[in-house]
Amino acid sequence: MDKTLKISKIKDGTVIDHIAAGKALKVLAILGIDESNSISIGIRVTSGKLAYKDVIKIENKFLEKLELDKIALIANEATISIIKNYEIIEKFKLDMPQVFKGIVKCANQNCITNAGEPVKSEFMTVNADPLTIKCVYCKKEMSGEEIINNI
Ligand code: CTP
Ligand code: ZN
């Protein structure tokens, strides 16, 4: 008897695979997925390459650049597969963007971007792994949970 339970393949949509175990819910939260999509989530599933991984499959959803950049901030290790009619038509690793505009709120309360002025937040990547980003305006550096909590 086959005792493994696999997450079904999807017909059309996006698979976010090889997410470090435990991060899938954060990824879903920042994507702001609502009730209109069918979603399968695997948390701490065994994987050949990684001991454990998380995986998210979102039917009929094709991610935009801004959404991919947000995922890169949380799970840069992820692999994205785009599925059309059951076939993988595109599969890629995420690029770590060098600049993030309007995605992360600066943790410095005195930063111009938090002053109610029409200035969008903007960060440069200073280090990709572990990720450290730096506010272009006040030079505040942010990493780890501080980034995730301010998306
Ligand atoms: N997938 C899916 N629906 C499809 C086709 C693929 O949900 N119609 C999923 C697979 O389950 C897998 C991912 O898309 O999570 C990538 O598919 P594939 O490259 O076939 O899987 P692997 O070879 O296991 O990928 P990798 O080597 O990258 O782990
Ligand atoms: Zn700032």
PDB file of C-alpha atoms and ligand atoms in Angstrom:
ATOM      1  CA  MET A   1       0.000   0.000   0.000  1.00  0.00           C
ATOM      2  CA  ASP A   2       1.277   3.432  -0.903  1.00  0.00           C
ATOM      3  CA  LYS A   3       1.192   5.360   2.335  1.00  0.00           C
ATOM      4  CA  THR A   4       2.318   8.700   0.974  1.00  0.00           C
ATOM      5  CA  LEU A   5      -0.165  11.494   0.487  1.00  0.00           C
ATOM      6  CA  LYS A   6       0.889  13.797  -2.302  1.00  0.00           C
ATOM      7  CA  ILE A   7      -0.453  17.246  -2.985  1.00  0.00           C
ATOM      8  CA  SER A   8      -2.311  17.081  -6.284  1.00  0.00           C
ATOM      9  CA  LYS A   9      -0.900  18.608  -9.427  1.00  0.00           C
ATOM     10  CA  ILE A  10      -2.696  21.682 -10.643  1.00  0.00           C
ATOM     11  CA  LYS A  11      -4.105  22.503 -14.072  1.00  0.00           C
ATOM     12  CA  ASP A  12      -3.347  26.220 -14.223  1.00  0.00           C
ATOM     13  CA  GLY A  13      -1.578  28.456 -11.760  1.00  0.00           C
ATOM     14  CA  THR A  14       1.614  28.908  -9.779  1.00  0.00           C
ATOM     15  CA  VAL A  15       3.642  26.563  -7.591  1.00  0.00           C
ATOM     16  CA  ILE A  16       5.988  28.116  -5.021  1.00  0.00           C
ATOM     17  CA  ASP A  17       8.273  25.229  -4.138  1.00  0.00           C
ATOM     18  CA  HIS A  18      11.342  24.608  -1.927  1.00  0.00           C
ATOM     19  CA  ILE A  19      10.266  27.236   0.602  1.00  0.00           C
ATOM     20  CA  ALA A  20      12.323  26.818   3.790  1.00  0.00           C
ATOM     21  CA  ALA A  21      10.206  24.807   6.225  1.00  0.00           C
ATOM     22  CA  GLY A  22       7.884  26.966   8.286  1.00  0.00           C
ATOM     23  CA  LYS A  23       7.777  30.022   6.027  1.00  0.00           C
ATOM     24  CA  ALA A  24       4.777  29.161   3.832  1.00  0.00           C
ATOM     25  CA  LEU A  25       2.223  30.928   5.999  1.00  0.00           C
ATOM     26  CA  LYS A  26       4.285  34.110   5.958  1.00  0.00           C
ATOM     27  CA  VAL A  27       4.512  33.926   2.187  1.00  0.00           C
ATOM     28  CA  LEU A  28       0.736  33.498   1.927  1.00  0.00           C
ATOM     29  CA  ALA A  29       0.124  36.352   4.338  1.00  0.00           C
ATOM     30  CA  ILE A  30       2.165  38.860   2.341  1.00  0.00           C
ATOM     31  CA  LEU A  31       0.604  37.740  -0.929  1.00  0.00           C
ATOM     32  CA  GLY A  32      -2.774  38.617   0.527  1.00  0.00           C
ATOM     33  CA  ILE A  33      -4.518  35.658  -1.076  1.00  0.00           C
ATOM     34  CA  ASP A  34      -8.269  35.731  -0.608  1.00  0.00           C
ATOM     35  CA  GLU A  35     -11.121  33.242  -0.959  1.00  0.00           C
ATOM     36  CA  SER A  36     -11.175  33.463  -4.741  1.00  0.00           C
ATOM     37  CA  ASN A  37      -8.205  31.118  -5.270  1.00  0.00           C
ATOM     38  CA  SER A  38      -7.946  27.389  -4.616  1.00  0.00           C
ATOM     39  CA  ILE A  39      -4.774  26.876  -2.620  1.00  0.00           C
ATOM     40  CA  SER A  40      -2.910  23.785  -1.434  1.00  0.00           C
ATOM     41  CA  ILE A  41      -0.229  24.208   1.195  1.00  0.00           C
ATOM     42  CA  GLY A  42       2.306  21.625   2.311  1.00  0.00           C
ATOM     43  CA  ILE A  43       4.111  22.470   5.520  1.00  0.00           C
ATOM     44  CA  ARG A  44       7.207  20.508   6.520  1.00  0.00           C
ATOM     45  CA  VAL A  45       6.756  17.969   3.792  1.00  0.00           C
ATOM     46  CA  THR A  46       9.742  15.738   3.091  1.00  0.00           C
ATOM     47  CA  SER A  47      11.745  16.653   0.065  1.00  0.00           C
ATOM     48  CA  GLY A  48      14.605  15.004  -1.771  1.00  0.00           C
ATOM     49  CA  LYS A  49      16.778  18.093  -1.928  1.00  0.00           C
ATOM     50  CA  LEU A  50      15.978  19.641   1.421  1.00  0.00           C
ATOM     51  CA  ALA A  51      15.190  17.575   4.504  1.00  0.00           C
ATOM     52  CA  TYR A  52      11.897  19.407   4.836  1.00  0.00           C
ATOM     53  CA  LYS A  53      10.279  22.107   2.791  1.00  0.00           C
ATOM     54  CA  ASP A  54       7.057  24.030   2.444  1.00  0.00           C
ATOM     55  CA  VAL A  55       5.191  24.253  -0.849  1.00  0.00           C
ATOM     56  CA  ILE A  56       2.269  26.413  -1.975  1.00  0.00           C
ATOM     57  CA  LYS A  57       0.114  25.799  -5.045  1.00  0.00           C
ATOM     58  CA  ILE A  58      -2.252  28.558  -6.090  1.00  0.00           C
ATOM     59  CA  GLU A  59      -4.691  27.763  -8.857  1.00  0.00           C
ATOM     60  CA  ASN A  60      -5.437  30.355 -11.516  1.00  0.00           C
ATOM     61  CA  LYS A  61      -2.959  32.823 -10.057  1.00  0.00           C
ATOM     62  CA  PHE A  62       0.017  34.198 -11.969  1.00  0.00           C
ATOM     63  CA  LEU A  63       2.295  36.353  -9.868  1.00  0.00           C
ATOM     64  CA  GLU A  64       3.364  39.866 -10.756  1.00  0.00           C
ATOM     65  CA  LYS A  65       6.867  41.289 -10.327  1.00  0.00           C
ATOM     66  CA  LEU A  66       5.891  43.054  -7.087  1.00  0.00           C
ATOM     67  CA  GLU A  67       4.593  39.780  -5.661  1.00  0.00           C
ATOM     68  CA  LEU A  68       7.746  37.915  -6.696  1.00  0.00           C
ATOM     69  CA  ASP A  69       9.860  40.620  -5.032  1.00  0.00           C
ATOM     70  CA  LYS A  70       7.860  40.211  -1.825  1.00  0.00           C
ATOM     71  CA  ILE A  71       8.417  36.448  -1.887  1.00  0.00           C
ATOM     72  CA  ALA A  72      12.152  37.052  -2.440  1.00  0.00           C
ATOM     73  CA  LEU A  73      12.238  39.046   0.796  1.00  0.00           C
ATOM     74  CA  ILE A  74      10.859  36.107   2.778  1.00  0.00           C
ATOM     75  CA  ALA A  75      11.843  32.975   0.885  1.00  0.00           C
ATOM     76  CA  ASN A  76      14.616  33.727  -1.583  1.00  0.00           C
ATOM     77  CA  GLU A  77      15.330  29.991  -1.846  1.00  0.00           C
ATOM     78  CA  ALA A  78      11.942  29.278  -3.452  1.00  0.00           C
ATOM     79  CA  THR A  79      11.463  27.883  -6.946  1.00  0.00           C
ATOM     80  CA  ILE A  80       8.521  29.224  -8.948  1.00  0.00           C
ATOM     81  CA  SER A  81       6.772  27.017 -11.520  1.00  0.00           C
ATOM     82  CA  ILE A  82       4.097  28.398 -13.805  1.00  0.00           C
ATOM     83  CA  ILE A  83       1.603  25.770 -14.891  1.00  0.00           C
ATOM     84  CA  LYS A  84      -0.665  25.913 -17.927  1.00  0.00           C
ATOM     85  CA  ASN A  85      -2.866  22.984 -18.826  1.00  0.00           C
ATOM     86  CA  TYR A  86      -0.916  20.724 -16.396  1.00  0.00           C
ATOM     87  CA  GLU A  87       2.429  21.495 -18.073  1.00  0.00           C
ATOM     88  CA  ILE A  88       5.239  23.520 -16.485  1.00  0.00           C
ATOM     89  CA  ILE A  89       5.689  26.328 -19.001  1.00  0.00           C
ATOM     90  CA  GLU A  90       8.210  28.259 -16.907  1.00  0.00           C
ATOM     91  CA  LYS A  91      10.328  27.381 -13.880  1.00  0.00           C
ATOM     92  CA  PHE A  92      12.755  29.757 -12.205  1.00  0.00           C
ATOM     93  CA  LYS A  93      14.554  30.737  -9.024  1.00  0.00           C
ATOM     94  CA  LEU A  94      13.841  34.155  -7.596  1.00  0.00           C
ATOM     95  CA  ASP A  95      16.229  37.029  -8.171  1.00  0.00           C
ATOM     96  CA  MET A  96      17.048  39.088  -5.138  1.00  0.00           C
ATOM     97  CA  PRO A  97      16.076  42.600  -6.227  1.00  0.00           C
ATOM     98  CA  GLN A  98      18.726  45.287  -5.625  1.00  0.00           C
ATOM     99  CA  VAL A  99      16.084  47.919  -4.881  1.00  0.00           C
ATOM    100  CA  PHE A 100      12.750  47.607  -3.049  1.00  0.00           C
ATOM    101  CA  LYS A 101      10.285  50.463  -3.548  1.00  0.00           C
ATOM    102  CA  GLY A 102       7.123  50.784  -1.493  1.00  0.00           C
ATOM    103  CA  ILE A 103       7.265  47.220  -0.122  1.00  0.00           C
ATOM    104  CA  VAL A 104       8.902  47.477   3.294  1.00  0.00           C
ATOM    105  CA  LYS A 105       8.043  50.135   5.869  1.00  0.00           C
ATOM    106  CA  CYS A 106      11.165  51.715   7.360  1.00  0.00           C
ATOM    107  CA  ALA A 107      11.615  50.693  11.018  1.00  0.00           C
ATOM    108  CA  ASN A 108      12.908  54.164  11.902  1.00  0.00           C
ATOM    109  CA  GLN A 109       9.855  56.141  13.044  1.00  0.00           C
ATOM    110  CA  ASN A 110      11.661  59.430  12.316  1.00  0.00           C
ATOM    111  CA  CYS A 111      12.364  58.470   8.697  1.00  0.00           C
ATOM    112  CA  ILE A 112      10.910  60.855   6.086  1.00  0.00           C
ATOM    113  CA  THR A 113       9.012  57.884   4.641  1.00  0.00           C
ATOM    114  CA  ASN A 114       7.048  57.640   7.937  1.00  0.00           C
ATOM    115  CA  ALA A 115       6.289  61.375   8.181  1.00  0.00           C
ATOM    116  CA  GLY A 116       3.078  61.380   6.170  1.00  0.00           C
ATOM    117  CA  GLU A 117       4.864  62.949   3.202  1.00  0.00           C
ATOM    118  CA  PRO A 118       4.251  61.566  -0.281  1.00  0.00           C
ATOM    119  CA  VAL A 119       7.591  59.711  -0.206  1.00  0.00           C
ATOM    120  CA  LYS A 120       7.573  55.979  -0.939  1.00  0.00           C
ATOM    121  CA  SER A 121       9.874  53.779   1.100  1.00  0.00           C
ATOM    122  CA  GLU A 122      12.988  52.675  -0.763  1.00  0.00           C
ATOM    123  CA  PHE A 123      15.667  50.176   0.266  1.00  0.00           C
ATOM    124  CA  MET A 124      18.880  48.912  -1.305  1.00  0.00           C
ATOM    125  CA  THR A 125      20.097  45.374  -0.758  1.00  0.00           C
ATOM    126  CA  VAL A 126      23.386  45.483   1.173  1.00  0.00           C
ATOM    127  CA  ASN A 127      23.750  41.746   1.658  1.00  0.00           C
ATOM    128  CA  ALA A 128      21.757  39.001  -0.060  1.00  0.00           C
ATOM    129  CA  ASP A 129      22.300  36.099   2.343  1.00  0.00           C
ATOM    130  CA  PRO A 130      21.431  36.673   5.109  1.00  0.00           C
ATOM    131  CA  LEU A 131      19.384  39.481   3.691  1.00  0.00           C
ATOM    132  CA  THR A 132      20.161  42.988   4.911  1.00  0.00           C
ATOM    133  CA  ILE A 133      18.544  46.032   3.340  1.00  0.00           C
ATOM    134  CA  LYS A 134      19.266  49.721   3.898  1.00  0.00           C
ATOM    135  CA  CYS A 135      16.862  52.672   3.744  1.00  0.00           C
ATOM    136  CA  VAL A 136      17.898  55.062   0.990  1.00  0.00           C
ATOM    137  CA  TYR A 137      16.641  58.032   3.038  1.00  0.00           C
ATOM    138  CA  CYS A 138      17.735  57.508   6.656  1.00  0.00           C
ATOM    139  CA  LYS A 139      20.319  54.696   6.107  1.00  0.00           C
ATOM    140  CA  LYS A 140      18.583  52.447   8.677  1.00  0.00           C
ATOM    141  CA  GLU A 141      19.581  48.810   8.075  1.00  0.00           C
ATOM    142  CA  MET A 142      17.024  46.045   8.491  1.00  0.00           C
ATOM    143  CA  SER A 143      17.296  42.241   8.385  1.00  0.00           C
ATOM    144  CA  GLY A 144      15.502  39.025   9.320  1.00  0.00           C
ATOM    145  CA  GLU A 145      12.219  39.262  11.218  1.00  0.00           C
ATOM    146  CA  GLU A 146      12.352  43.042  11.186  1.00  0.00           C
ATOM    147  CA  ILE A 147      11.912  42.988   7.408  1.00  0.00           C
ATOM    148  CA  ILE A 148       9.157  40.373   7.470  1.00  0.00           C
ATOM    149  CA  ASN A 149       7.236  42.246  10.172  1.00  0.00           C
ATOM    150  CA  ASN A 150       7.304  45.443   8.132  1.00  0.00           C
ATOM    151  CA  ILE A 151       6.098  44.164   4.762  1.00  0.00           C
TER     152      ILE A 151
HETATM  153  N1  CTP B   1       3.440  20.742 -10.319  1.00  0.00           N
HETATM  154  C1  CTP B   1       2.069  20.868 -10.085  1.00  0.00           C
HETATM  155  N2  CTP B   1       1.178  20.708 -11.114  1.00  0.00           N
HETATM  156  C2  CTP B   1       1.594  20.414 -12.355  1.00  0.00           C
HETATM  157  C3  CTP B   1       2.976  20.255 -12.613  1.00  0.00           C
HETATM  158  C4  CTP B   1       3.890  20.432 -11.560  1.00  0.00           C
HETATM  159  O1  CTP B   1       1.662  21.152  -8.966  1.00  0.00           O
HETATM  160  N3  CTP B   1       0.695  20.250 -13.321  1.00  0.00           N
HETATM  161  C5  CTP B   1       4.384  20.977  -9.214  1.00  0.00           C
HETATM  162  C6  CTP B   1       5.141  19.741  -8.758  1.00  0.00           C
HETATM  163  O2  CTP B   1       4.375  19.037  -7.796  1.00  0.00           O
HETATM  164  C7  CTP B   1       6.377  20.370  -8.119  1.00  0.00           C
HETATM  165  C8  CTP B   1       6.619  21.615  -8.981  1.00  0.00           C
HETATM  166  O3  CTP B   1       5.372  21.890  -9.632  1.00  0.00           O
HETATM  167  O4  CTP B   1       6.099  20.797  -6.783  1.00  0.00           O
HETATM  168  C9  CTP B   1       7.702  21.433  -9.984  1.00  0.00           C
HETATM  169  O5  CTP B   1       7.390  20.316 -10.781  1.00  0.00           O
HETATM  170  P1  CTP B   1       8.522  19.317 -11.337  1.00  0.00           P
HETATM  171  O6  CTP B   1       9.624  20.125 -11.933  1.00  0.00           O
HETATM  172  O7  CTP B   1       7.869  18.288 -12.181  1.00  0.00           O
HETATM  173  O8  CTP B   1       8.938  18.626  -9.973  1.00  0.00           O
HETATM  174  P2  CTP B   1      10.352  18.154  -9.479  1.00  0.00           P
HETATM  175  O9  CTP B   1      11.100  17.521 -10.582  1.00  0.00           O
HETATM  176  O10 CTP B   1      10.131  17.384  -8.219  1.00  0.00           O
HETATM  177  O11 CTP B   1      10.973  19.556  -9.144  1.00  0.00           O
HETATM  178  P3  CTP B   1      12.328  19.886  -8.399  1.00  0.00           P
HETATM  179  O12 CTP B   1      13.390  19.020  -8.974  1.00  0.00           O
HETATM  180  O13 CTP B   1      12.478  21.351  -8.713  1.00  0.00           O
HETATM  181  O14 CTP B   1      12.057  19.627  -6.928  1.00  0.00           O
HETATM  182 ZN    ZN B   2      14.258  55.144   6.617  1.00  0.00          ZN
END
